[in-house]
Amino acid sequence: MPVTTTQRRAHYDDFVHQVITLCAVNGIRADLNSGFGRPVAECSRMPEHLTRHIAGFGARRAHYTVASLIALHRDLPHQEGPYQPEQPAPGEDQDATTPTANTAPASDPPGSAPTASTAERPWRRRPDLGTHLAIAVARYGFKEATMTNRVKTLTRLDTSLLHPRLWTLTGHLNSRRAARLDFAVLLEDLAWWDDDQLEIAARWRENYFLTLHTLTSKEQ
């Protein structure tokens, strides 16, 4: 029986929660950190920790990369519910994070539109990478021109080049404590990247520019 969009997204949230829990053990966190956005075949220390949490959902490299990004952090909260990423301030997210592109992967089965609500907000109201990079500029002092170039570069890359760049970028964001991404939303985007790169990339760019405009306008 095919996995529905709702089931996949619940899995992505659960996977992030499980990885954060695993990272409470320093040795495991070091094993997961060893992934560095590498292909699965080069991540020999990760399968014993992740295989059971990925089974049945495919997209192994996307899961491994997200696990390695989570492992970069030493202070992510261990919560009973879904992990809470950096969010736009109240009143900002309504306009700042609404994409104009089609947001459901084209190959989702009929009737599986994005209706799951985790962290008390619909999935597409949760911030994607584009939104987070705009927040890094508006709130954490990253240079707008440099970040804009990064967004344009990332959205042109194929999987083999994108994943290592994400690991480097997250480390850069983490240096100013600006890397509390919505890892579950990122996981879905990476899982579908090979199939829907143009659509996902367009959404990242649109949300980056829209969020940046909204946040900087409110501060002026």
CSV table of N, CA, C and O in Angstrom, one decimal, residues 4 8 13 21 31-32 49-50 58-59 68 82-83 89 98 103 105 109 116 136 142 149-150 156 173 176 193 202 216:
chain,number,residue,atom,x,y,z
A,4,THR,N,1.2,7.6,2.1
A,4,THR,CA,0.6,8.9,1.8
A,4,THR,C,1.5,10.0,2.2
A,4,THR,O,2.4,9.9,2.9
A,8,ARG,N,4.2,10.2,5.3
A,8,ARG,CA,5.6,10.6,5.0
A,8,ARG,C,6.0,11.7,5.9
A,8,ARG,O,7.1,11.7,6.6
A,13,ASP,N,9.0,14.1,10.7
A,13,ASP,CA,9.0,14.7,12.0
A,13,ASP,C,9.5,13.7,13.1
A,13,ASP,O,10.3,14.1,13.9
A,21,THR,N,17.2,12.7,19.7
A,21,THR,CA,17.4,11.9,20.9
A,21,THR,C,18.7,11.1,20.9
A,21,THR,O,19.4,11.0,21.9
A,31,ASP,N,29.3,9.8,15.5
A,31,ASP,CA,29.1,8.9,14.4
A,31,ASP,C,28.2,9.5,13.3
A,31,ASP,O,28.5,9.4,12.1
A,32,LEU,N,27.1,10.2,13.7
A,32,LEU,CA,26.3,10.8,12.8
A,32,LEU,C,26.9,12.0,12.1
A,32,LEU,O,26.7,12.3,11.0
A,49,HIS,N,22.8,3.2,13.5
A,49,HIS,CA,22.0,4.1,14.3
A,49,HIS,C,20.7,4.5,13.5
A,49,HIS,O,19.7,4.8,14.1
A,50,LEU,N,20.8,4.5,12.2
A,50,LEU,CA,19.7,5.1,11.4
A,50,LEU,C,18.8,4.1,10.6
A,50,LEU,O,17.7,4.5,10.3
A,58,GLY,N,12.6,5.0,2.1
A,58,GLY,CA,13.6,5.3,1.0
A,58,GLY,C,14.4,6.6,1.3
A,58,GLY,O,14.5,7.0,2.4
A,59,ALA,N,14.9,7.2,0.2
A,59,ALA,CA,15.6,8.5,0.3
A,59,ALA,C,16.7,8.4,1.4
A,59,ALA,O,16.8,9.3,2.2
A,68,SER,N,23.2,14.1,9.7
A,68,SER,CA,24.5,14.8,10.0
A,68,SER,C,24.4,16.3,10.3
A,68,SER,O,25.2,16.8,11.0
A,82,PRO,N,7.1,17.3,18.4
A,82,PRO,CA,8.0,17.7,17.3
A,82,PRO,C,9.0,18.8,17.6
A,82,PRO,O,8.7,19.7,18.4
A,83,TYR,N,10.2,18.7,17.1
A,83,TYR,CA,11.2,19.7,17.2
A,83,TYR,C,10.7,21.0,16.7
A,83,TYR,O,10.1,21.1,15.7
A,89,ALA,N,8.5,35.8,13.4
A,89,ALA,CA,7.8,36.3,14.6
A,89,ALA,C,6.3,36.3,14.3
A,89,ALA,O,5.9,36.3,13.1
A,98,THR,N,4.4,32.0,2.5
A,98,THR,CA,3.5,31.3,1.6
A,98,THR,C,4.1,31.2,0.2
A,98,THR,O,4.2,32.2,-0.4
A,103,THR,N,3.0,23.2,-4.3
A,103,THR,CA,3.7,22.7,-3.2
A,103,THR,C,3.6,21.2,-3.0
A,103,THR,O,4.3,20.7,-2.1
A,105,PRO,N,4.4,17.4,-4.2
A,105,PRO,CA,5.1,16.7,-5.2
A,105,PRO,C,4.2,16.1,-6.2
A,105,PRO,O,3.1,15.5,-5.9
A,109,PRO,N,0.1,10.4,-4.5
A,109,PRO,CA,-1.2,9.8,-4.9
A,109,PRO,C,-2.3,10.8,-4.8
A,109,PRO,O,-2.3,11.7,-3.9
A,116,ALA,N,-1.3,17.6,6.7
A,116,ALA,CA,-0.7,17.2,8.0
A,116,ALA,C,-0.4,18.5,8.7
A,116,ALA,O,0.1,19.5,8.1
A,136,ALA,N,18.3,34.3,8.6
A,136,ALA,CA,19.7,34.5,9.0
A,136,ALA,C,20.2,35.9,8.6
A,136,ALA,O,21.0,36.5,9.4
A,142,PHE,N,23.9,38.1,8.8
A,142,PHE,CA,24.6,37.6,7.6
A,142,PHE,C,24.5,38.6,6.5
A,142,PHE,O,23.4,39.2,6.3
A,149,ASN,N,23.6,35.1,-3.1
A,149,ASN,CA,24.4,34.3,-4.0
A,149,ASN,C,24.3,32.8,-3.6
A,149,ASN,O,24.3,31.9,-4.5
A,150,ARG,N,24.4,32.6,-2.3
A,150,ARG,CA,24.3,31.2,-1.9
A,150,ARG,C,23.0,30.5,-2.3
A,150,ARG,O,22.9,29.4,-2.7
A,156,ARG,N,20.7,25.6,-7.9
A,156,ARG,CA,21.1,25.1,-9.3
A,156,ARG,C,21.8,23.7,-9.2
A,156,ARG,O,22.1,23.1,-10.2
A,173,LEU,N,26.0,28.8,9.5
A,173,LEU,CA,24.8,29.3,10.2
A,173,LEU,C,25.0,29.0,11.7
A,173,LEU,O,24.7,29.9,12.6
A,176,ARG,N,26.7,31.4,14.3
A,176,ARG,CA,26.0,32.5,15.0
A,176,ARG,C,24.7,32.0,15.6
A,176,ARG,O,23.8,32.8,15.8
A,193,TRP,N,14.3,15.9,-4.2
A,193,TRP,CA,15.1,16.8,-5.0
A,193,TRP,C,15.3,16.3,-6.4
A,193,TRP,O,15.2,17.0,-7.4
A,202,ALA,N,12.5,26.7,-6.9
A,202,ALA,CA,11.7,27.9,-7.1
A,202,ALA,C,11.1,28.3,-5.8
A,202,ALA,O,11.1,29.5,-5.5
A,216,THR,N,12.7,42.6,6.7
A,216,THR,CA,13.4,43.9,6.7
A,216,THR,C,12.5,45.1,6.6
A,216,THR,O,12.8,46.1,7.2
